[in-house]
Short mmCIF file of C-alpha atoms and ligand atoms in Angstrom, two decimals:
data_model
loop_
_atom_site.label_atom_id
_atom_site.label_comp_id
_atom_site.label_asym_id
_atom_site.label_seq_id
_atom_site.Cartn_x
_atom_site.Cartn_y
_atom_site.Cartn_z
CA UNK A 1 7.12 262.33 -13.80
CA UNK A 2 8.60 259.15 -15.29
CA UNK A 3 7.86 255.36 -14.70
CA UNK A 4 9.33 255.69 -11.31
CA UNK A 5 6.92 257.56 -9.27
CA UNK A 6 4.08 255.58 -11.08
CA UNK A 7 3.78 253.59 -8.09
CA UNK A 8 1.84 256.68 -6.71
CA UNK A 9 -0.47 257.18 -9.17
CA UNK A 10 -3.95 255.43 -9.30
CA UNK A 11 -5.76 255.90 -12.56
CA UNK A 12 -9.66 254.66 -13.26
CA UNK A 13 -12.85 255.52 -15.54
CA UNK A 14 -16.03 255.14 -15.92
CA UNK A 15 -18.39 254.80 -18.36
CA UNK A 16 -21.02 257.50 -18.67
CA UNK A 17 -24.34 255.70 -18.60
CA UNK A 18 -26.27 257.80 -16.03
CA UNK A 19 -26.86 258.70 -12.82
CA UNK A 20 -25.33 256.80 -10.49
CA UNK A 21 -27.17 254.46 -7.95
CA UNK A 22 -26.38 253.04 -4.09
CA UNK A 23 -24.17 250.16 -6.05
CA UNK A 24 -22.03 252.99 -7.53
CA UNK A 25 -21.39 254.78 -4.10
CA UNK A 26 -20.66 251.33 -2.04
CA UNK A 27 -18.58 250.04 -4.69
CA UNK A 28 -16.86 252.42 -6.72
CA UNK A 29 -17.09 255.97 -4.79
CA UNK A 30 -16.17 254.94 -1.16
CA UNK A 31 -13.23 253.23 -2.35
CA UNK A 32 -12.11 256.05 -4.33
CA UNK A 33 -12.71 258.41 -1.77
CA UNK A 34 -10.34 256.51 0.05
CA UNK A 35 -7.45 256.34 -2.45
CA UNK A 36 -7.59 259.48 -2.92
CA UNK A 37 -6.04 260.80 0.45
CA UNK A 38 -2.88 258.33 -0.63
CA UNK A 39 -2.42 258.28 -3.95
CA UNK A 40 -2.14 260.28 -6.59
CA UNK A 41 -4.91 260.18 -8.39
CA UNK A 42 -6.82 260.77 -12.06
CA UNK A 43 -10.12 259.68 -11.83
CA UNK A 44 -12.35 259.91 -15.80
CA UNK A 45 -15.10 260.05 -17.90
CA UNK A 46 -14.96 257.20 -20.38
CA UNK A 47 -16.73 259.25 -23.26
CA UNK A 48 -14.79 257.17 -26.40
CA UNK A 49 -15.39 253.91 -24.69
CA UNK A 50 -19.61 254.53 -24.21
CA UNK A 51 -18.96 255.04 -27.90
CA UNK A 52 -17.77 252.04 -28.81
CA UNK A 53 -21.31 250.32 -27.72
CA UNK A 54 -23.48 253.43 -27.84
CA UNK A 55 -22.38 254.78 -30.86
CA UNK A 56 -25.93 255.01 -32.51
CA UNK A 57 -27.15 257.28 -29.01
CA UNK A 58 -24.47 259.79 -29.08
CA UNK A 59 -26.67 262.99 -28.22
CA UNK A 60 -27.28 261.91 -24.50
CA UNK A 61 -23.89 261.43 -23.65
CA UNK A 62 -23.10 264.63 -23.08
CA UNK A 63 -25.95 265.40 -20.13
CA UNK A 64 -24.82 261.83 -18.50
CA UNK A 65 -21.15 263.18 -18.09
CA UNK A 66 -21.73 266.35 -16.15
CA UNK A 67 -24.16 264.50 -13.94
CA UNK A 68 -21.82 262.01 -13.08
CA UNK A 69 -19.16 264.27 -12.46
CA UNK A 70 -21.65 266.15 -10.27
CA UNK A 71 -22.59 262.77 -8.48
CA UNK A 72 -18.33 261.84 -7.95
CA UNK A 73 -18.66 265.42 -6.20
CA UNK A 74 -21.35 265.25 -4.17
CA UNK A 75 -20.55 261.58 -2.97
CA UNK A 76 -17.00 263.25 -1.76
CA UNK A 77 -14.60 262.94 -4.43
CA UNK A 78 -12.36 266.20 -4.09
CA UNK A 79 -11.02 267.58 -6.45
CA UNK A 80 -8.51 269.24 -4.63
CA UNK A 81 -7.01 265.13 -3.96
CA UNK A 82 -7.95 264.02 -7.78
CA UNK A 83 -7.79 265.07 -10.98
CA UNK A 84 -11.20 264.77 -12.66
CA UNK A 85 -11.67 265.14 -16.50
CA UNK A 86 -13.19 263.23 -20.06
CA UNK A 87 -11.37 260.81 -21.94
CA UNK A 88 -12.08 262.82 -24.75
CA UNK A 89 -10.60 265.91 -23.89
CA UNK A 90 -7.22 264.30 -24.31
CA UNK A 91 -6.88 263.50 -27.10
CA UNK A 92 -3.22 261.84 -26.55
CA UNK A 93 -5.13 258.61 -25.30
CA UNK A 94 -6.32 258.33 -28.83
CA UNK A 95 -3.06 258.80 -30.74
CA UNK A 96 -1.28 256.58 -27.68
CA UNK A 97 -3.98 254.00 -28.67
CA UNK A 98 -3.28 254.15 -32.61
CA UNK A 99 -0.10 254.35 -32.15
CA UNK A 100 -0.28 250.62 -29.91
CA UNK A 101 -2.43 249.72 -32.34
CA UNK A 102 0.27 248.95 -34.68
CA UNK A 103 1.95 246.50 -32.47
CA UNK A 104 -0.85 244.95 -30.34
CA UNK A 105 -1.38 241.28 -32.53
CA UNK A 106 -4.67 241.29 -33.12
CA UNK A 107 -5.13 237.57 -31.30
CA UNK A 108 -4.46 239.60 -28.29
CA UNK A 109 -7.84 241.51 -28.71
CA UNK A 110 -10.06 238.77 -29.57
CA UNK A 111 -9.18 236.68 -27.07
CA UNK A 112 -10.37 239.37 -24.52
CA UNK A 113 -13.06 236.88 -22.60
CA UNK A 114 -15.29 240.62 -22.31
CA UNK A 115 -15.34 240.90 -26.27
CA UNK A 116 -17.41 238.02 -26.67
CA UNK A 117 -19.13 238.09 -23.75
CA UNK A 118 -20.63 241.74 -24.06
CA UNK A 119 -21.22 240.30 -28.00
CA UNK A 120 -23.45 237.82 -26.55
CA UNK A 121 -24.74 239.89 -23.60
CA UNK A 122 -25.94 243.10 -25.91
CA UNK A 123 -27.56 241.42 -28.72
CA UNK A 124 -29.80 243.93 -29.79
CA UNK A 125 -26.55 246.21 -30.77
CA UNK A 126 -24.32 245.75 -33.44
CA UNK A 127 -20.62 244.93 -31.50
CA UNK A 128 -18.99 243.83 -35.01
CA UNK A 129 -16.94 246.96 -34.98
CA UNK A 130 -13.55 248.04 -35.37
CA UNK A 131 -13.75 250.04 -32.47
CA UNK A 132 -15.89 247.52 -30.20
CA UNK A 133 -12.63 245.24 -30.55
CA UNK A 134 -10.69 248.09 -29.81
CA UNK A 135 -12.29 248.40 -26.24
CA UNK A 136 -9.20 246.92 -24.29
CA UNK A 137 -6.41 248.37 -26.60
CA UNK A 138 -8.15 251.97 -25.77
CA UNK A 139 -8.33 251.18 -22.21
CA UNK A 140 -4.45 250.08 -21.74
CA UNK A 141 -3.69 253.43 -23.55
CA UNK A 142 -5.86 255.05 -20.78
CA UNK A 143 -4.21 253.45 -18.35
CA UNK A 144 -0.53 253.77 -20.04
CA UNK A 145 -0.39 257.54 -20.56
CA UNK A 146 -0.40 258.49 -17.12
CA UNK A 147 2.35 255.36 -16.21
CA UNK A 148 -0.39 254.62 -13.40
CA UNK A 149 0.80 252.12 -11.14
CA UNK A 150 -2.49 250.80 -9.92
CA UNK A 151 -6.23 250.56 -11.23
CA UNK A 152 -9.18 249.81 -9.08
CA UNK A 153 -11.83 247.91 -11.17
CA UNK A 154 -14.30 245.58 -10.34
CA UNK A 155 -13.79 241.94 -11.26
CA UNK A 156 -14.66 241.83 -15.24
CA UNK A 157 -12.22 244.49 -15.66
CA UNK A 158 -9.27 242.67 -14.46
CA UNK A 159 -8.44 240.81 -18.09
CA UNK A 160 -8.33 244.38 -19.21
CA UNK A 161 -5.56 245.42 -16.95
CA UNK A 162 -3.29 242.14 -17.70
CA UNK A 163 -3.83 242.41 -21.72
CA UNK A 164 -2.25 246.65 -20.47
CA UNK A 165 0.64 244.58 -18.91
CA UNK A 166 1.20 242.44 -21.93
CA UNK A 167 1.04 245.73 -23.90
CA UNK A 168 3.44 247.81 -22.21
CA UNK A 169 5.88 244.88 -21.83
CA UNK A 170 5.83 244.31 -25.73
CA UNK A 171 6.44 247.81 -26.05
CA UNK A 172 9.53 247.87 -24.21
CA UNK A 173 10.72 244.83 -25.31
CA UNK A 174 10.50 246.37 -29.05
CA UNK A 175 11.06 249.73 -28.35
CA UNK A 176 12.87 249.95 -25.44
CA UNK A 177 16.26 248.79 -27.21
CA UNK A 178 18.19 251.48 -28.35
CA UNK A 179 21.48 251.02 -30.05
CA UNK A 180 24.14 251.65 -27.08
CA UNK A 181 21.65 250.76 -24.38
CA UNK A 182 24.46 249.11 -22.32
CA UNK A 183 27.00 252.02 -22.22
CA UNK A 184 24.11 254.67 -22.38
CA UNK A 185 22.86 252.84 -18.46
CA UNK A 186 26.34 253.07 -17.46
CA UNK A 187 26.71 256.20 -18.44
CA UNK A 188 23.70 256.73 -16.78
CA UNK A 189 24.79 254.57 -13.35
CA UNK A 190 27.42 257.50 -13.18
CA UNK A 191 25.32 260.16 -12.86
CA UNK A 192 23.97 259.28 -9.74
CA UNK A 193 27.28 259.95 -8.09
CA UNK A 194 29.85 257.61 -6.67
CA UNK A 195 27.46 256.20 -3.46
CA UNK A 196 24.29 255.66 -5.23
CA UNK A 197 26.23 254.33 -7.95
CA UNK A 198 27.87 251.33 -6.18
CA UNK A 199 24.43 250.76 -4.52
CA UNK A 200 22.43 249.95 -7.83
CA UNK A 201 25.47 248.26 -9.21
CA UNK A 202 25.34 245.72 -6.28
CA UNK A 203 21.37 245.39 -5.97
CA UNK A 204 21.28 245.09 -9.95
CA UNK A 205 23.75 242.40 -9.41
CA UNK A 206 22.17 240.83 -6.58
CA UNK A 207 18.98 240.72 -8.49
CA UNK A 208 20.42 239.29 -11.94
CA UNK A 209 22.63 236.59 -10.69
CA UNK A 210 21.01 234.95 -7.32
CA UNK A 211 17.20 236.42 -7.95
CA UNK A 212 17.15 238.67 -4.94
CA UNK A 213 13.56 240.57 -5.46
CA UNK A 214 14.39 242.89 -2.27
CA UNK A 215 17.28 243.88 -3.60
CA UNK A 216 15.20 244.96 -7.29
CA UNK A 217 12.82 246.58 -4.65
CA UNK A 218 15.54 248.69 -3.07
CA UNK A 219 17.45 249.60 -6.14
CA UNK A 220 14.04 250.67 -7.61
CA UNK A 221 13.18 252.81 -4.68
CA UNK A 222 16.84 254.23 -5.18
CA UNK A 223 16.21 254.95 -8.37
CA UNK A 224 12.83 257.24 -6.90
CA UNK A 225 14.86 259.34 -5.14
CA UNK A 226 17.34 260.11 -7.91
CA UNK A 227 17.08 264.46 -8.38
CA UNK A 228 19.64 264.87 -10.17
CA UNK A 229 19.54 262.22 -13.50
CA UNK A 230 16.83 263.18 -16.55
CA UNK A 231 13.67 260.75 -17.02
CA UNK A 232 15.51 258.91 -20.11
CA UNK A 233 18.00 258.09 -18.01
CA UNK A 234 15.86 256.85 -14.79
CA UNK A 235 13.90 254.53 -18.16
CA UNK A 236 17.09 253.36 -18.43
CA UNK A 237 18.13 252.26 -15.39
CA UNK A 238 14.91 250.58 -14.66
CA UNK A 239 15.20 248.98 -18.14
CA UNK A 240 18.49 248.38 -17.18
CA UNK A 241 17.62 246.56 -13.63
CA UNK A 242 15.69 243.49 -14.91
CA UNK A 243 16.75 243.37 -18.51
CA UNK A 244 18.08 244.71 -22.05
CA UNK A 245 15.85 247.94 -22.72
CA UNK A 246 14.18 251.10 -21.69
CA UNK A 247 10.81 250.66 -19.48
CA UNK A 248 9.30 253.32 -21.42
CA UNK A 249 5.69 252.27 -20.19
CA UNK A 250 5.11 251.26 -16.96
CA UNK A 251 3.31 247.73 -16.03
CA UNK A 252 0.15 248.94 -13.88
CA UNK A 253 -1.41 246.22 -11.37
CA UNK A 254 -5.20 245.69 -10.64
CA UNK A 255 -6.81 246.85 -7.10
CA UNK A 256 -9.80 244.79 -7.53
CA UNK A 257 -12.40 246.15 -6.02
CA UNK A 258 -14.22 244.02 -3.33
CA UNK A 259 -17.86 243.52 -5.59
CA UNK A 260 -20.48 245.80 -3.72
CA UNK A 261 -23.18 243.39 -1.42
CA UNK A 262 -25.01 246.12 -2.14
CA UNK A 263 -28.36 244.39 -3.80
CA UNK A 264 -31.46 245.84 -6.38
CA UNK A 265 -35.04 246.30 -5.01
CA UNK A 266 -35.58 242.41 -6.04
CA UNK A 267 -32.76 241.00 -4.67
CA UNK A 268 -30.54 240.73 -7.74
CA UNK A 269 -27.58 242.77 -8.14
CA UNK A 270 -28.36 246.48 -8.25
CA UNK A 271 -27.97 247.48 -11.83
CA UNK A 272 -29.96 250.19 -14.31
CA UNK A 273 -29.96 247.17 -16.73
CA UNK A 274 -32.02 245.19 -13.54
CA UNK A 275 -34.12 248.40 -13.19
CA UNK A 276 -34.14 247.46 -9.66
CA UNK A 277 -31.88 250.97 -8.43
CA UNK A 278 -32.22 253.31 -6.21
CA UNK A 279 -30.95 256.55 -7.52
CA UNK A 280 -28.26 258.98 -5.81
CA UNK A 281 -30.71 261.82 -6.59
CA UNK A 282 -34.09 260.07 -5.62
CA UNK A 283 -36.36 261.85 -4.45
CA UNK A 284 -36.34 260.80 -0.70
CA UNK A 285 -40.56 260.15 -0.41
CA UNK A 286 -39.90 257.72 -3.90
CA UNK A 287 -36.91 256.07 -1.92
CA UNK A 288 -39.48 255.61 1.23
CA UNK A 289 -41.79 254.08 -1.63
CA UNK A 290 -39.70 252.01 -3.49
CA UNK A 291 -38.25 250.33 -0.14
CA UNK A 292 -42.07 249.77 1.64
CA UNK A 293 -43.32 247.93 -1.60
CA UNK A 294 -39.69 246.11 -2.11
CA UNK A 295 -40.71 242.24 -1.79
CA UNK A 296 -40.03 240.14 1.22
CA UNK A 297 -39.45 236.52 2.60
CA UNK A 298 -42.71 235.21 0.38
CA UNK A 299 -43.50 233.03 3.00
CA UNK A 300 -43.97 236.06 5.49
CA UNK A 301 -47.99 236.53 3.77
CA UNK A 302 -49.61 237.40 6.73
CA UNK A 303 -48.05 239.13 10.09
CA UNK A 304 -48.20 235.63 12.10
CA UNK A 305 -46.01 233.80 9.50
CA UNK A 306 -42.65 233.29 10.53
CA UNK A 307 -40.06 234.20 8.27
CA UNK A 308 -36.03 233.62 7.00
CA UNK A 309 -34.05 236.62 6.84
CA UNK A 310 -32.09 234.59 4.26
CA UNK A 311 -34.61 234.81 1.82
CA UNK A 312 -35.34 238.34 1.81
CA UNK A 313 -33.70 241.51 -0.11
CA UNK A 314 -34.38 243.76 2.85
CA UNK A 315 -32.44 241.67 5.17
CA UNK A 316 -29.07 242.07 2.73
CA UNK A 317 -29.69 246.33 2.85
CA UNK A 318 -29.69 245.47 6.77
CA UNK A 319 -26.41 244.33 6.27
CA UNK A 320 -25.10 247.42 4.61
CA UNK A 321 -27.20 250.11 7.19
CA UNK A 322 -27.70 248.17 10.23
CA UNK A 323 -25.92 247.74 13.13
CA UNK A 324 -25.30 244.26 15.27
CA UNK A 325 -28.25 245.46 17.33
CA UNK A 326 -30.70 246.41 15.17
CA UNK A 327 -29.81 243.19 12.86
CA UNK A 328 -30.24 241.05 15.62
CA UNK A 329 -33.41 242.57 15.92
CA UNK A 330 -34.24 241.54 12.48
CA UNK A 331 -33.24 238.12 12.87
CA UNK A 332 -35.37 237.31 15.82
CA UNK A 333 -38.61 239.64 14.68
CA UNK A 334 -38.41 237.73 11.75
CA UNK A 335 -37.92 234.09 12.32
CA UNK A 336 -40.42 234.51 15.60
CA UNK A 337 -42.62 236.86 13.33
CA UNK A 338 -42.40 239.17 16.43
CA UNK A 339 -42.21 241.91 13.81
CA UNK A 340 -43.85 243.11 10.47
CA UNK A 341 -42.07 243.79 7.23
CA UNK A 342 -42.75 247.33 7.17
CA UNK A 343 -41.39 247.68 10.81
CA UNK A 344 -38.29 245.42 9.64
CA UNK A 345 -38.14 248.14 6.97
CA UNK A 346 -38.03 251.27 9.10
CA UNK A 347 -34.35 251.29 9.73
CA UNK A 348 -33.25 250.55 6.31
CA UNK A 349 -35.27 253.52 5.03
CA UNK A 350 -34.34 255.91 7.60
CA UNK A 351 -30.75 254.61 7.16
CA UNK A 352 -30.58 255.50 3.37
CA UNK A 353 -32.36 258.43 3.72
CA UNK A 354 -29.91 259.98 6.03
CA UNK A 355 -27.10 258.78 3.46
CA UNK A 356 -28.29 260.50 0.80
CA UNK A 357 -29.86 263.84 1.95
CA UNK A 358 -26.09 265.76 2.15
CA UNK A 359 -25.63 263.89 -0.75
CA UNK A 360 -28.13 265.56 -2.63
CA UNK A 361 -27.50 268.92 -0.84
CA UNK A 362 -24.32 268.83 -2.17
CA UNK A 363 -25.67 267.82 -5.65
CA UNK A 364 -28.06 270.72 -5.87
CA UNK A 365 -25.61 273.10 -5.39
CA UNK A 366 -23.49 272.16 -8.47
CA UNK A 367 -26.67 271.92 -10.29
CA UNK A 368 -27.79 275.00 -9.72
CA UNK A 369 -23.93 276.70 -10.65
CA UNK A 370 -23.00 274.16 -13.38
CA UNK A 371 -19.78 276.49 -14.52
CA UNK A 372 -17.95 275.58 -11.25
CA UNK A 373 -18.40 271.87 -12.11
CA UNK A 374 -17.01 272.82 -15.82
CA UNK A 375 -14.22 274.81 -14.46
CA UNK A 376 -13.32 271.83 -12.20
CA UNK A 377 -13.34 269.37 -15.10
CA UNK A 378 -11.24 272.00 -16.96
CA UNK A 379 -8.56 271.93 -14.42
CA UNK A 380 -8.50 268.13 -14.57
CA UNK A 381 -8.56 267.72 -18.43
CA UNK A 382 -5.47 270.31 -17.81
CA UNK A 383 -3.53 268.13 -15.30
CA UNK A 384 -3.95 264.98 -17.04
CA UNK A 385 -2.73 266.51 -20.47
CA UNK A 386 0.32 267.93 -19.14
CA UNK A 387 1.01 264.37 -18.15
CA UNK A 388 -0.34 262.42 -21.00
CA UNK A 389 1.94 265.47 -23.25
CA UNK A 390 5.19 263.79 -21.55
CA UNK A 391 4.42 259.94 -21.74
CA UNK A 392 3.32 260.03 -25.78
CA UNK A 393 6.74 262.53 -26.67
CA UNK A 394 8.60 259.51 -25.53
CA UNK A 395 6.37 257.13 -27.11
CA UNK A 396 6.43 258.91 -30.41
CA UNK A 397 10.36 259.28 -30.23
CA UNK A 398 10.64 255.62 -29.39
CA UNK A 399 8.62 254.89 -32.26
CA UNK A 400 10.93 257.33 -34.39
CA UNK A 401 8.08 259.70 -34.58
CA UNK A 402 9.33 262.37 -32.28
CA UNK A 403 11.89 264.73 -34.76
CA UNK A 404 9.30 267.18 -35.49
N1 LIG B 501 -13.89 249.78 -19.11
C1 LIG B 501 -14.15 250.39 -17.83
C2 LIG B 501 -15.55 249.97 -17.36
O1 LIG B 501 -16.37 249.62 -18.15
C3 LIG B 501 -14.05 251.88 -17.89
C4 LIG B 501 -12.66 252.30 -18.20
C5 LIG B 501 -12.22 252.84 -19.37
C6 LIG B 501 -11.54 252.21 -17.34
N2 LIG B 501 -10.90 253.09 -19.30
C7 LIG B 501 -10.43 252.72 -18.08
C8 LIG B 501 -11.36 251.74 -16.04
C9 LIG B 501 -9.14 252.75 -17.55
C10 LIG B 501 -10.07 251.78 -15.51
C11 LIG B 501 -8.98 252.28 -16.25
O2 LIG B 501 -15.81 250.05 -16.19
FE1 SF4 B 502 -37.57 240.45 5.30
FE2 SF4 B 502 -37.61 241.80 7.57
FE3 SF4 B 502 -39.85 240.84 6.51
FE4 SF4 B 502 -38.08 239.19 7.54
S1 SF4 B 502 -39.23 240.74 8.64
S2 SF4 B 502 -39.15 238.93 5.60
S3 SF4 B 502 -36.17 240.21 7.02
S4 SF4 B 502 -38.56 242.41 5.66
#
């Protein structure tokens, strides 16, 4: 697989910190679940990178990762559609991220707006680390080994995935230029036999002298179908399309994800740092608690008062579970207090409840046969390395590290 079919390939990761809550499944796992039937995808465990801020709590990383892979599971990631595996277990992200390391100016890092931010943010930790400033250098080798064409993160992530672009095109531009490049993409352009070759002589054409994007578009889909020419070459003639070098490493694209609406049990943003979650894997009687005692419209003291829907937490779960009906119910109970709180509740609880029971069905059985969730994250670790093998030969010849 070479820079050409990375338009296939979605890669993200996650950070082990725990079991994973409603927020999770609305806005990470339900999207995933989706990109999984069209792309090709490599979904992770960002082990290294919970390092780099919980370096001092290393022993309970270990239990977080196989629960979240058994939460990814049981939500309805397949494995069968995605690879699944640890950042860790590959170790070719690390050398790929020394190995950028020596190129990436070190400007570049700091000006990250998430390395001072999370400085600010997590106070109480020690973030004046080598590897802390590291973060986004580690994540565009993540993202760079596999050549993955798109990455769905939420909206803080986003700098991450341009500094990856800046990255890769530096890369190129300084190792992409091999003496004979010009005669090398010819040679290359006649490989592709006589029709083919004509083609991406006129679209390269079309694109260098009068701008023509379509025409880039075409010659790079014409390029995708190539059997018969070896991945150096297809570098080439990317390289070769918009400029002077190899495209070595391929410039991935954000797929932001849409932020979940999906609020805590006071109204602020669900989030283990809020402690306001409610858990994959709660028990279903503490989820029946912990929505009955969840706060309301203030106003709404007694059963007479009337109320705004507006001003409540329970009315923005309605908005996730309920249907029209059911919230127009809500509305008019509400502002006409024609119904109590804990009636106004009723849906919402029965709503998540029936979410999450198969949920947990499904999570109980990998708990119970843990092996079968090892052997799946064995076959992904596998996948991904045969992948990440191919990208950092050609980085470490590029970098006139690949004779042995
Ligand atoms: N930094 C990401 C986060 O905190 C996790 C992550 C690590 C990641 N490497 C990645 C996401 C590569 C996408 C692609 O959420
Ligand atoms: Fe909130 Fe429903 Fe009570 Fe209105 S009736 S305050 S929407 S819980």
């Amino acid at each position: 697989m070479s820079s050409v079919d990375s338009q296939q390939r979605v890669l993200s990761g996650m950070r082990p910190t725990g079991r994973l809550h409603l927020g999770h499944l609305h806005g990470v796992l339900k999207n995933w679940i989706q990109l999984q039937h069209k792309y090709d995808c490599f979904f992770f465990i960002a082990d290294w990178h919970a390092l780099t801020t919980h370096y001092d709590t290393p022993l309970t990383l270990e239990e977080h990762v196989l629960d979240m892979v058994i939460d990814w599971l049981a939500c309805g990631v397949n494995p069968g559609s995605a690879s699944l595996f640890i950042q860790s277990k590959v170790p070719e992200h690390a050398e790929l991220h020394l190995l950028l390391s020596m190129m990436t100016p070190l400007g570049w890092l700091e000006r990250v707006p998430s390395y001072k931010d999370q400085q600010d943010k997590l106070k109480e930790r020690d973030l004046d680390t080598y590897g802390f400033l590291g973060y986004p250098l580690l994540q565009a080798a993540d993202i760079l080994i596999y050549r993955a064409g798109f990455v769905p993160v939420g909206a803080d992530q986003v700098a991450h995935v341009e500094l990856t672009r800046e990255v890769a095109r530096r890369f190129n531009h300084i190792y992409g230029r091999e003496p004979g490049f010009e005669e090398n993409a010819q040679a290359a352009i006649r490989k592709m036999g006589k029709k083919a070759a004509r083609l991406y002589s006129n679209l390269r054409k079309a694109y260098q002298e009068q701008g023509d994007h379509e025409a880039l578009e075409t010659a790079q889909a014409l390029l995708k179908e190539q059997q018969n020419i070896t991945i150096g070459d297809r570098e080439r003639l990317f390289g070769y399309l918009e400029g002077s070098g190899k495209m070595i490493l391929a410039e991935p694209q954000s797929l932001l994800t849409k932020s979940s609406k999906m609020p805590g049990l006071d109204g602020q943003k669900m989030s283990k740092s809020y402690d306001n979650t409610i858990s994959l894997r709660e028990p279903l009687d503490q989820v029946e608690k912990k929505i009955s005692t969840m706060p309301t419209d203030p106003a709404r003291v007694r059963l007479t008062d009337v109320g705004d829907p507006d001003k409540c937490p329970v009315w923005q779960l309605h908005q996730t579970y309920s249907d029209e009906k059911t919230r127009d119910w809500v509305v008019d109970g509400c502002k006409n207090a024609g119904i109590g709180c804990l009636e106004c509740k009723r849906p919402v609880i029965d709503a998540i409840v029936a979410e999450l029971e198969p949920i947990q069905r499904e999570a109980e059985q990998y708990e119970k046969d843990p092996d079968i969730v090892k052997s799946i994250i064995t076959d992904g670790c596998d996948k991904a390395r045969d992948n990440a093998r191919e990208t950092i030969q050609e980085v470490r010849e590029a970098m006139g590290l690949g004779q042995w």
